[in-house]
mmCIF file with all atom_site columns, C-alpha atoms in Angstrom:
data_model
loop_
_atom_site.group_PDB
_atom_site.id
_atom_site.type_symbol
_atom_site.label_atom_id
_atom_site.label_alt_id
_atom_site.label_comp_id
_atom_site.label_asym_id
_atom_site.label_entity_id
_atom_site.label_seq_id
_atom_site.pdbx_PDB_ins_code
_atom_site.Cartn_x
_atom_site.Cartn_y
_atom_site.Cartn_z
_atom_site.occupancy
_atom_site.B_iso_or_equiv
_atom_site.pdbx_formal_charge
_atom_site.auth_seq_id
_atom_site.auth_comp_id
_atom_site.auth_asym_id
_atom_site.auth_atom_id
_atom_site.pdbx_PDB_model_num
ATOM 1  C CA . PRO A 1 1  ? 94.929  92.749  108.107 1.00 56.00 ? 1  PRO A CA 1
ATOM 2  C CA . GLN A 1 2  ? 97.810  95.163  107.236 1.00 70.00 ? 2  GLN A CA 1
ATOM 3  C CA . LEU A 1 3  ? 97.293  97.343  104.180 1.00 81.00 ? 3  LEU A CA 1
ATOM 4  C CA . ASP A 1 4  ? 100.812 98.008  102.440 1.00 92.00 ? 4  ASP A CA 1
ATOM 5  C CA . ILE A 1 5  ? 101.364 100.776 99.658  1.00 94.00 ? 5  ILE A CA 1
ATOM 6  C CA . ALA A 1 6  ? 104.004 100.362 97.059  1.00 96.00 ? 6  ALA A CA 1
ATOM 7  C CA . MET A 1 7  ? 106.269 103.137 96.693  1.00 96.00 ? 7  MET A CA 1
ATOM 8  C CA . THR A 1 8  ? 106.741 104.879 93.197  1.00 96.00 ? 8  THR A CA 1
ATOM 9  C CA . ARG A 1 9  ? 110.329 105.928 93.701  1.00 96.00 ? 9  ARG A CA 1
ATOM 10 C CA . ALA A 1 10 ? 113.089 105.616 96.119  1.00 97.00 ? 10 ALA A CA 1
ATOM 11 C CA . GLY A 1 11 ? 113.158 107.843 99.306  1.00 97.00 ? 11 GLY A CA 1
ATOM 12 C CA . SER A 1 12 ? 113.095 107.841 103.020 1.00 95.00 ? 12 SER A CA 1
ATOM 13 C CA . LEU A 1 13 ? 110.411 108.002 106.054 1.00 94.00 ? 13 LEU A CA 1
ATOM 14 C CA . MET A 1 14 ? 110.791 111.518 107.529 1.00 95.00 ? 14 MET A CA 1
ATOM 15 C CA . GLY A 1 15 ? 107.853 111.485 109.822 1.00 94.00 ? 15 GLY A CA 1
ATOM 16 C CA . ILE A 1 16 ? 104.587 110.038 111.114 1.00 94.00 ? 16 ILE A CA 1
ATOM 17 C CA . ALA A 1 17 ? 101.465 111.591 112.601 1.00 94.00 ? 17 ALA A CA 1
ATOM 18 C CA . ALA A 1 18 ? 98.318  110.030 114.152 1.00 93.00 ? 18 ALA A CA 1
ATOM 19 C CA . SER A 1 19 ? 95.172  111.683 114.873 1.00 92.00 ? 19 SER A CA 1
ATOM 20 C CA . PHE A 1 20 ? 92.051  110.385 116.880 1.00 91.00 ? 20 PHE A CA 1
ATOM 21 C CA . THR A 1 21 ? 88.334  111.284 117.353 1.00 93.00 ? 21 THR A CA 1
ATOM 22 C CA . VAL A 1 22 ? 88.491  110.116 120.903 1.00 89.00 ? 22 VAL A CA 1
ATOM 23 C CA . ALA A 1 23 ? 91.927  110.273 123.178 1.00 88.00 ? 23 ALA A CA 1
ATOM 24 C CA . PRO A 1 24 ? 93.384  106.652 123.637 1.00 88.00 ? 24 PRO A CA 1
ATOM 25 C CA . ALA A 1 25 ? 92.006  105.179 126.858 1.00 91.00 ? 25 ALA A CA 1
ATOM 26 C CA . GLY A 1 26 ? 92.805  102.174 129.125 1.00 91.00 ? 26 GLY A CA 1
ATOM 27 C CA . THR A 1 27 ? 96.252  101.305 127.592 1.00 91.00 ? 27 THR A CA 1
ATOM 28 C CA . ASP A 1 28 ? 98.738  102.752 125.057 1.00 90.00 ? 28 ASP A CA 1
ATOM 29 C CA . LEU A 1 29 ? 98.448  102.650 121.446 1.00 89.00 ? 29 LEU A CA 1
ATOM 30 C CA . THR A 1 30 ? 101.584 101.643 119.503 1.00 90.00 ? 30 THR A CA 1
ATOM 31 C CA . ILE A 1 31 ? 102.044 102.245 115.759 1.00 91.00 ? 31 ILE A CA 1
ATOM 32 C CA . SER A 1 32 ? 104.610 100.215 113.920 1.00 90.00 ? 32 SER A CA 1
ATOM 33 C CA . VAL A 1 33 ? 105.773 100.844 110.375 1.00 92.00 ? 33 VAL A CA 1
ATOM 34 C CA . PHE A 1 34 ? 106.611 98.078  108.182 1.00 92.00 ? 34 PHE A CA 1
ATOM 35 C CA . LYS A 1 35 ? 108.567 97.863  104.894 1.00 93.00 ? 35 LYS A CA 1
ATOM 36 C CA . ASN A 1 36 ? 108.091 94.767  102.821 1.00 94.00 ? 36 ASN A CA 1
ATOM 37 C CA . GLY A 1 37 ? 106.353 93.183  105.756 1.00 91.00 ? 37 GLY A CA 1
ATOM 38 C CA . VAL A 1 38 ? 109.429 93.676  108.062 1.00 90.00 ? 38 VAL A CA 1
ATOM 39 C CA . PRO A 1 39 ? 109.114 96.153  111.047 1.00 88.00 ? 39 PRO A CA 1
ATOM 40 C CA . LEU A 1 40 ? 111.107 99.120  111.210 1.00 84.00 ? 40 LEU A CA 1
ATOM 41 C CA . ASN A 1 41 ? 113.139 100.035 114.258 1.00 75.00 ? 41 ASN A CA 1
ATOM 42 C CA . ALA A 1 42 ? 112.440 96.938  116.450 1.00 64.00 ? 42 ALA A CA 1
ATOM 43 C CA . LEU A 1 43 ? 108.787 97.246  115.755 1.00 58.00 ? 43 LEU A CA 1
ATOM 44 C CA . THR A 1 44 ? 107.733 100.274 117.662 1.00 70.00 ? 44 THR A CA 1
ATOM 45 C CA . ILE A 1 45 ? 107.891 103.756 115.797 1.00 82.00 ? 45 ILE A CA 1
ATOM 46 C CA . LEU A 1 46 ? 105.237 105.856 117.801 1.00 87.00 ? 46 LEU A CA 1
ATOM 47 C CA . THR A 1 47 ? 103.646 105.274 121.086 1.00 88.00 ? 47 THR A CA 1
ATOM 48 C CA . VAL A 1 48 ? 100.603 107.157 122.126 1.00 87.00 ? 48 VAL A CA 1
ATOM 49 C CA . ALA A 1 49 ? 100.024 107.080 125.787 1.00 87.00 ? 49 ALA A CA 1
ATOM 50 C CA . ALA A 1 50 ? 96.479  106.509 127.374 1.00 88.00 ? 50 ALA A CA 1
ATOM 51 C CA . GLY A 1 51 ? 94.862  109.800 128.056 1.00 84.00 ? 51 GLY A CA 1
ATOM 52 C CA . ALA A 1 52 ? 97.079  111.530 125.669 1.00 74.00 ? 52 ALA A CA 1
ATOM 53 C CA . THR A 1 53 ? 96.020  114.388 123.316 1.00 79.00 ? 53 THR A CA 1
ATOM 54 C CA . LEU A 1 54 ? 93.891  113.774 120.031 1.00 88.00 ? 54 LEU A CA 1
ATOM 55 C CA . GLY A 1 55 ? 97.143  113.780 118.174 1.00 87.00 ? 55 GLY A CA 1
ATOM 56 C CA . ARG A 1 56 ? 100.942 112.762 118.251 1.00 90.00 ? 56 ARG A CA 1
ATOM 57 C CA . SER A 1 57 ? 103.799 112.724 115.741 1.00 92.00 ? 57 SER A CA 1
ATOM 58 C CA . ALA A 1 58 ? 107.451 112.007 115.360 1.00 92.00 ? 58 ALA A CA 1
ATOM 59 C CA . THR A 1 59 ? 110.024 112.786 112.751 1.00 93.00 ? 59 THR A CA 1
ATOM 60 C CA . PHE A 1 60 ? 113.241 111.043 111.631 1.00 92.00 ? 60 PHE A CA 1
ATOM 61 C CA . ALA A 1 61 ? 116.500 111.931 110.079 1.00 94.00 ? 61 ALA A CA 1
ATOM 62 C CA . LYS A 1 62 ? 116.750 111.767 106.313 1.00 94.00 ? 62 LYS A CA 1
ATOM 63 C CA . ASP A 1 63 ? 118.116 108.177 105.207 1.00 94.00 ? 63 ASP A CA 1
ATOM 64 C CA . LEU A 1 64 ? 117.389 106.850 108.608 1.00 93.00 ? 64 LEU A CA 1
ATOM 65 C CA . TYR A 1 65 ? 114.449 104.453 107.376 1.00 93.00 ? 65 TYR A CA 1
ATOM 66 C CA . THR A 1 66 ? 115.014 104.148 103.306 1.00 95.00 ? 66 THR A CA 1
ATOM 67 C CA . PHE A 1 67 ? 113.167 102.324 100.757 1.00 96.00 ? 67 PHE A CA 1
ATOM 68 C CA . VAL A 1 68 ? 113.505 101.815 96.900  1.00 97.00 ? 68 VAL A CA 1
ATOM 69 C CA . ALA A 1 69 ? 110.809 101.950 94.223  1.00 97.00 ? 69 ALA A CA 1
ATOM 70 C CA . GLY A 1 70 ? 108.537 99.071  94.594  1.00 97.00 ? 70 GLY A CA 1
ATOM 71 C CA . ASP A 1 71 ? 108.990 98.525  98.423  1.00 97.00 ? 71 ASP A CA 1
ATOM 72 C CA . ARG A 1 72 ? 105.680 98.377  100.225 1.00 96.00 ? 72 ARG A CA 1
ATOM 73 C CA . LEU A 1 73 ? 105.165 100.617 103.311 1.00 95.00 ? 73 LEU A CA 1
ATOM 74 C CA . GLY A 1 74 ? 102.371 99.844  105.843 1.00 93.00 ? 74 GLY A CA 1
ATOM 75 C CA . VAL A 1 75 ? 101.359 100.493 109.481 1.00 93.00 ? 75 VAL A CA 1
ATOM 76 C CA . ALA A 1 76 ? 99.952  98.176  112.246 1.00 91.00 ? 76 ALA A CA 1
ATOM 77 C CA . LEU A 1 77 ? 98.361  99.124  115.480 1.00 90.00 ? 77 LEU A CA 1
ATOM 78 C CA . THR A 1 78 ? 98.712  97.305  118.789 1.00 88.00 ? 78 THR A CA 1
ATOM 79 C CA . THR A 1 79 ? 96.741  98.023  121.888 1.00 89.00 ? 79 THR A CA 1
ATOM 80 C CA . GLY A 1 80 ? 96.800  96.219  125.418 1.00 87.00 ? 80 GLY A CA 1
ATOM 81 C CA . ALA A 1 81 ? 93.879  94.063  126.633 1.00 90.00 ? 81 ALA A CA 1
ATOM 82 C CA . GLY A 1 82 ? 92.483  97.218  128.604 1.00 91.00 ? 82 GLY A CA 1
ATOM 83 C CA . TRP A 1 83 ? 91.941  99.505  125.532 1.00 90.00 ? 83 TRP A CA 1
ATOM 84 C CA . THR A 1 84 ? 88.538  101.367 126.163 1.00 90.00 ? 84 THR A CA 1
ATOM 85 C CA . ALA A 1 85 ? 88.700  103.851 123.231 1.00 87.00 ? 85 ALA A CA 1
ATOM 86 C CA . THR A 1 86 ? 86.948  101.697 121.155 1.00 85.00 ? 86 THR A CA 1
ATOM 87 C CA . THR A 1 87 ? 84.670  104.509 119.473 1.00 88.00 ? 87 THR A CA 1
ATOM 88 C CA . SER A 1 88 ? 87.905  106.382 118.433 1.00 88.00 ? 88 SER A CA 1
ATOM 89 C CA . ASP A 1 89 ? 88.617  106.828 114.740 1.00 92.00 ? 89 ASP A CA 1
ATOM 90 C CA . LEU A 1 90 ? 92.270  107.055 113.843 1.00 91.00 ? 90 LEU A CA 1
ATOM 91 C CA . ALA A 1 91 ? 94.173  108.347 110.874 1.00 93.00 ? 91 ALA A CA 1
ATOM 92 C CA . VAL A 1 92 ? 97.837  107.643 110.328 1.00 94.00 ? 92 VAL A CA 1
ATOM 93 C CA . THR A 1 93 ? 99.963  109.491 107.878 1.00 94.00 ? 93 THR A CA 1
ATOM 94 C CA . LEU A 1 94 ? 103.468 108.898 106.765 1.00 94.00 ? 94 LEU A CA 1
ATOM 95 C CA . GLU A 1 95 ? 105.800 111.716 105.498 1.00 95.00 ? 95 GLU A CA 1
ATOM 96 C CA . VAL A 1 96 ? 108.223 110.505 102.849 1.00 94.00 ? 96 VAL A CA 1
ATOM 97 C CA . GLU A 1 97 ? 110.797 112.523 100.974 1.00 94.00 ? 97 GLU A CA 1
ATOM 98 C CA . ASP A 1 98 ? 112.837 111.292 97.822  1.00 87.00 ? 98 ASP A CA 1
#
């Protein structure tokens, strides 16, 4: 299940970073960011290619992805059926600015 965090004040999503303990393997991993249960940017916000390094990040222009106090932000992960990095831990962080 997706865990969403309520924002305490208005702002915008400025960046996303993903760090792995084992590089993605088998298929790509897609990270989607949701606001109030609705995907931003037609679902995919960051794709990490199979065989990629242990980290990937992206930045966004201020006010491209905005939210108000009380909006809930969360992330969801998608892999293909061939995903083989099953022992990898993943940390995802969102950078927000008010």
